PDB file of C-alpha atoms in Angstrom:
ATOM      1  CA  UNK A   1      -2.313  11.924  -4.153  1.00 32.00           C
ATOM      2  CA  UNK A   2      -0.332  10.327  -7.228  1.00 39.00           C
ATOM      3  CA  UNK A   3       3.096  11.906  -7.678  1.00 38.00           C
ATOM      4  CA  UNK A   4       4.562  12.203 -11.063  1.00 35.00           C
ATOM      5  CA  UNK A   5       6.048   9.246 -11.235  1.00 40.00           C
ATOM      6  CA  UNK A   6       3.906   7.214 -10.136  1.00 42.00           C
ATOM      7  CA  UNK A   7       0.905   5.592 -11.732  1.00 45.00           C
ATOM      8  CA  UNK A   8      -1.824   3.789 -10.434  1.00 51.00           C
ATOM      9  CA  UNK A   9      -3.569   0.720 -12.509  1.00 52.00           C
ATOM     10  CA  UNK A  10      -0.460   1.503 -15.298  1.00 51.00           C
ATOM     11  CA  UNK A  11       2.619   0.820 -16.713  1.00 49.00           C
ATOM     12  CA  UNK A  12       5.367   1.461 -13.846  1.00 44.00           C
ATOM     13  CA  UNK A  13       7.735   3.754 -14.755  1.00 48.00           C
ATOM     14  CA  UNK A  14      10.937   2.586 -16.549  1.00 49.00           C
ATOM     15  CA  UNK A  15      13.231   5.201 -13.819  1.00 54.00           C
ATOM     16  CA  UNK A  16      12.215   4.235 -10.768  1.00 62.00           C
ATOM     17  CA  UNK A  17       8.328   4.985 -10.444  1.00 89.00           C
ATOM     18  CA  UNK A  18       5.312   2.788  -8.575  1.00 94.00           C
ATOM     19  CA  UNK A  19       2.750   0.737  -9.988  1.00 95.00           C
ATOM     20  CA  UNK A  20      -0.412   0.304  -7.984  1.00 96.00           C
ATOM     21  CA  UNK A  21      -2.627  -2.525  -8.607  1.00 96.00           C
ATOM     22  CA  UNK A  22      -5.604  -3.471  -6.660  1.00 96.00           C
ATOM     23  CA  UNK A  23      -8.333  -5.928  -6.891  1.00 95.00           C
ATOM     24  CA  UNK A  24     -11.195  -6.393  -4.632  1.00 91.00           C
ATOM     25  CA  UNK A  25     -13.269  -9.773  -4.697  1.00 89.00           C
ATOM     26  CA  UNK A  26     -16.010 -10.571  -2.135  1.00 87.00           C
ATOM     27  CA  UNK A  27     -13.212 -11.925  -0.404  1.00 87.00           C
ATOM     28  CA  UNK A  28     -11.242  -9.104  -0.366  1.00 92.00           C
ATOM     29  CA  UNK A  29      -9.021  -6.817  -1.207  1.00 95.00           C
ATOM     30  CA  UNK A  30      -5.242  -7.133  -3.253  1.00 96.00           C
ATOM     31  CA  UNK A  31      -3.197  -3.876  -3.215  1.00 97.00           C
ATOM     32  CA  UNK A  32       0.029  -5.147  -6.017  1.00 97.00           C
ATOM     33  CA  UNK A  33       3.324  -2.706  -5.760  1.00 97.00           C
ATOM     34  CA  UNK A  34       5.533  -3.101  -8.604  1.00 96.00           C
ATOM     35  CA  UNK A  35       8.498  -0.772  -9.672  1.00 95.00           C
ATOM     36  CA  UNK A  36       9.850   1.061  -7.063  1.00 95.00           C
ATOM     37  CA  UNK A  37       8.472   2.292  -3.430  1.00 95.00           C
ATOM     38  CA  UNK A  38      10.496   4.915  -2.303  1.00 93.00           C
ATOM     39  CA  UNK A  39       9.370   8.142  -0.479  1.00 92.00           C
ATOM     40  CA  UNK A  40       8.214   9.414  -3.715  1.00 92.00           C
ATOM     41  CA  UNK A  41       5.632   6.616  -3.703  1.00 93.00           C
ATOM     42  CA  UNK A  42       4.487   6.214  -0.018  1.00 95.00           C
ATOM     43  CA  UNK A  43       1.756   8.327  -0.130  1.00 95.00           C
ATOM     44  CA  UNK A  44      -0.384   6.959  -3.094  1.00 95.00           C
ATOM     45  CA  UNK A  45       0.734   3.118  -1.979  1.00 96.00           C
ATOM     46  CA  UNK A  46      -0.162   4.246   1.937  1.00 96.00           C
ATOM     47  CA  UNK A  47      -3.997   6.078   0.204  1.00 96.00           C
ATOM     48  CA  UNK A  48      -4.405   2.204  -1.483  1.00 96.00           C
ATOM     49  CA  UNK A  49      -3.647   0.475   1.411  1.00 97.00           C
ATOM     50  CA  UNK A  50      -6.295   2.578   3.493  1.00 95.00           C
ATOM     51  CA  UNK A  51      -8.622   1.885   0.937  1.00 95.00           C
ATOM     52  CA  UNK A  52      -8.546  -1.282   0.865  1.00 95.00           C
ATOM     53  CA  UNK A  53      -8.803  -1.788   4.481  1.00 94.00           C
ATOM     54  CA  UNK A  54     -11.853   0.185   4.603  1.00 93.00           C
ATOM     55  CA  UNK A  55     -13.450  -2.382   2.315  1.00 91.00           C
ATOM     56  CA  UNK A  56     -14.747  -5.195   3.801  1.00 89.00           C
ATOM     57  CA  UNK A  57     -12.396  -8.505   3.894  1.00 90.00           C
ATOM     58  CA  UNK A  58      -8.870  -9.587   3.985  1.00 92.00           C
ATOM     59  CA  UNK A  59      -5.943  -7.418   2.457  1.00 95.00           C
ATOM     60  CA  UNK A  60      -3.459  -8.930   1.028  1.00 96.00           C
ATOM     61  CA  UNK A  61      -0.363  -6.557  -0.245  1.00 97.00           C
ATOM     62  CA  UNK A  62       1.986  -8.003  -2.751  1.00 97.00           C
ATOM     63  CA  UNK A  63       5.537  -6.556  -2.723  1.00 97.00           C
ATOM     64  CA  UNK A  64       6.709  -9.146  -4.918  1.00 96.00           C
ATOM     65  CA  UNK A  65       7.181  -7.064  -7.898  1.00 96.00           C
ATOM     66  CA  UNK A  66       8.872  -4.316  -5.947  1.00 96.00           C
ATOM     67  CA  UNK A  67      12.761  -3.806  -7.670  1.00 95.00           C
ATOM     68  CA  UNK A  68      13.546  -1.474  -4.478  1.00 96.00           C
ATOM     69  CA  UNK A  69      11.718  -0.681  -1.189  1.00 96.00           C
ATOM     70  CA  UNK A  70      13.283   1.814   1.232  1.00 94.00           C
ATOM     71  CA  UNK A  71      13.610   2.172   4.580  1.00 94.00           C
ATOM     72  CA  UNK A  72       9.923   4.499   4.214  1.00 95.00           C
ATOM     73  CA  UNK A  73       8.297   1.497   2.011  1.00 96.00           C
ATOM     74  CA  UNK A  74       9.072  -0.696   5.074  1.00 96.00           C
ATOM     75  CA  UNK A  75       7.816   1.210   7.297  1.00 96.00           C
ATOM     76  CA  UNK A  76       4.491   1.925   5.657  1.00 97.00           C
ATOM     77  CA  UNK A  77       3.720  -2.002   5.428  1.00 96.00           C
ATOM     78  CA  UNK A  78       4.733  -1.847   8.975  1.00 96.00           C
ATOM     79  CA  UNK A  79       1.865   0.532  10.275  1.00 96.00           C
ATOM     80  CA  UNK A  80      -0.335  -0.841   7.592  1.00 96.00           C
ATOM     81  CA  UNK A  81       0.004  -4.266   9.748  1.00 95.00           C
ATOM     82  CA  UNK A  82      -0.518  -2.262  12.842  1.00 95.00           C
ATOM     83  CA  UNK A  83      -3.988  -0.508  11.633  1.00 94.00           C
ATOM     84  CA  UNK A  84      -4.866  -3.786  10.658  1.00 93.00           C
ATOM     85  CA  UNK A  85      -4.471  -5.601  13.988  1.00 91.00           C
ATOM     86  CA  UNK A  86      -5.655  -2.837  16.089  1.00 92.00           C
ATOM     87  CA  UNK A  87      -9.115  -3.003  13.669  1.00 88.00           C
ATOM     88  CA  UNK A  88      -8.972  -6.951  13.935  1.00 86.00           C
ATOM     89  CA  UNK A  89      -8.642  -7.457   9.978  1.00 85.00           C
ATOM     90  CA  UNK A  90      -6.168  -9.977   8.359  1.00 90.00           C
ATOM     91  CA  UNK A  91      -3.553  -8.804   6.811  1.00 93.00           C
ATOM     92  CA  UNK A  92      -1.770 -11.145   4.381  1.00 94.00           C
ATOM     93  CA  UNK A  93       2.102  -9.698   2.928  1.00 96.00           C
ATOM     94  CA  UNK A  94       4.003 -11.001  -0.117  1.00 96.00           C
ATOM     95  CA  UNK A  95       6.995 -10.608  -0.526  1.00 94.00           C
ATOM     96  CA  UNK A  96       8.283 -12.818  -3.191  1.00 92.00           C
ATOM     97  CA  UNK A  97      12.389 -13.591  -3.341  1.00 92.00           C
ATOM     98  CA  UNK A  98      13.108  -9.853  -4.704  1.00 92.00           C
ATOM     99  CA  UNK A  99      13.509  -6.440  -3.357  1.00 93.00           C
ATOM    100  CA  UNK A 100      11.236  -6.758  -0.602  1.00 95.00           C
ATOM    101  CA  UNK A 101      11.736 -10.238   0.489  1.00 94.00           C
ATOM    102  CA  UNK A 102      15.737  -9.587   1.084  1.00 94.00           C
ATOM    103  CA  UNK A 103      15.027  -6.399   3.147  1.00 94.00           C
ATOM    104  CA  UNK A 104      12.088  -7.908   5.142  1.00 95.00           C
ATOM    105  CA  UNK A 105      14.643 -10.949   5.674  1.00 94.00           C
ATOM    106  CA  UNK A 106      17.361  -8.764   6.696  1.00 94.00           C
ATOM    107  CA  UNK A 107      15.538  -6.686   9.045  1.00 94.00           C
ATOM    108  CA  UNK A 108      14.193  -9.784  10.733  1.00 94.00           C
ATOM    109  CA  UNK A 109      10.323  -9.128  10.405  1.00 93.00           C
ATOM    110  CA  UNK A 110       9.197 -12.499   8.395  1.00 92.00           C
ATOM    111  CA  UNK A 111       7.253 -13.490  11.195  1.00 91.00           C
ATOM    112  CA  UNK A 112       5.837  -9.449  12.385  1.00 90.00           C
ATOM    113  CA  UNK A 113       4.759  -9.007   9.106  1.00 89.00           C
ATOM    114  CA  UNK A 114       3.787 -12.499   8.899  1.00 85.00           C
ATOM    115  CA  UNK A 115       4.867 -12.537   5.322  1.00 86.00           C
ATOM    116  CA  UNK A 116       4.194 -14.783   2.867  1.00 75.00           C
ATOM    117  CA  UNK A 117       6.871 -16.024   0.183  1.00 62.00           C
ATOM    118  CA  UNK A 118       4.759 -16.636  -2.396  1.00 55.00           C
ATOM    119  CA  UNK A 119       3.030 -13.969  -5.303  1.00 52.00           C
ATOM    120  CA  UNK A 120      -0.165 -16.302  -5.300  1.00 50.00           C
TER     121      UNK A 120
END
């Protein structure tokens, strides 16, 4: 489920909503946050996520347009790398020099999340 202010595929919005972007190739799947992912956004970024894991391929999620993540944000990429190791799919993060980047940095999971710096 969407909540209010959140959109998926739109404009984020301007106080404090998610964006949700994907875009599956043969390859796979690309599930783009942008805005802000907060506990009012979990649940719609947590319903892409699954979605895109069910498809076939790798998932990549790109937090690099994220202003804030919170401590619930985190821990939804968390379990999302979880699911995807106990199902043997690769799961690629970016987090970009922003929101998410500092926080991943900070908390020391660069390498658990096996993030990626770059938006590409």
């Amino acid at each position: 489920m969407v909540a209010a202010a959140d959109t998926v595929g739109g404009q984020a919005v301007p106080d404090g909503g998610l964006r949700i972007d994907v875009a599956s190739s043969p390859e796979g799947s690309r599930v783009e946050l942008a805005g802000d992912l907060d506990l009012a956004g979990v649940a719609a970024a947590d319903a892409a996520i699954r979605d895109a894991m069910a498809r076939p391929g790798d998932v990549t999620i790109d937090l690099s347009r994220l202003e804030f993540i919170g401590s619930e944000g985190i821990r939804l990429v968390l379990l999302a790398c979880e699911r995807a190791e106990a199902d043997g799919h690769a799961l690629r993060v970016v987090a970009g020099d922003g929101a998410a980047g500092r926080l991943i940095g900070i908390l020391g999971l660069v390498e658990r999340l096996g993030v990626d710096g770059s938006a590409g």
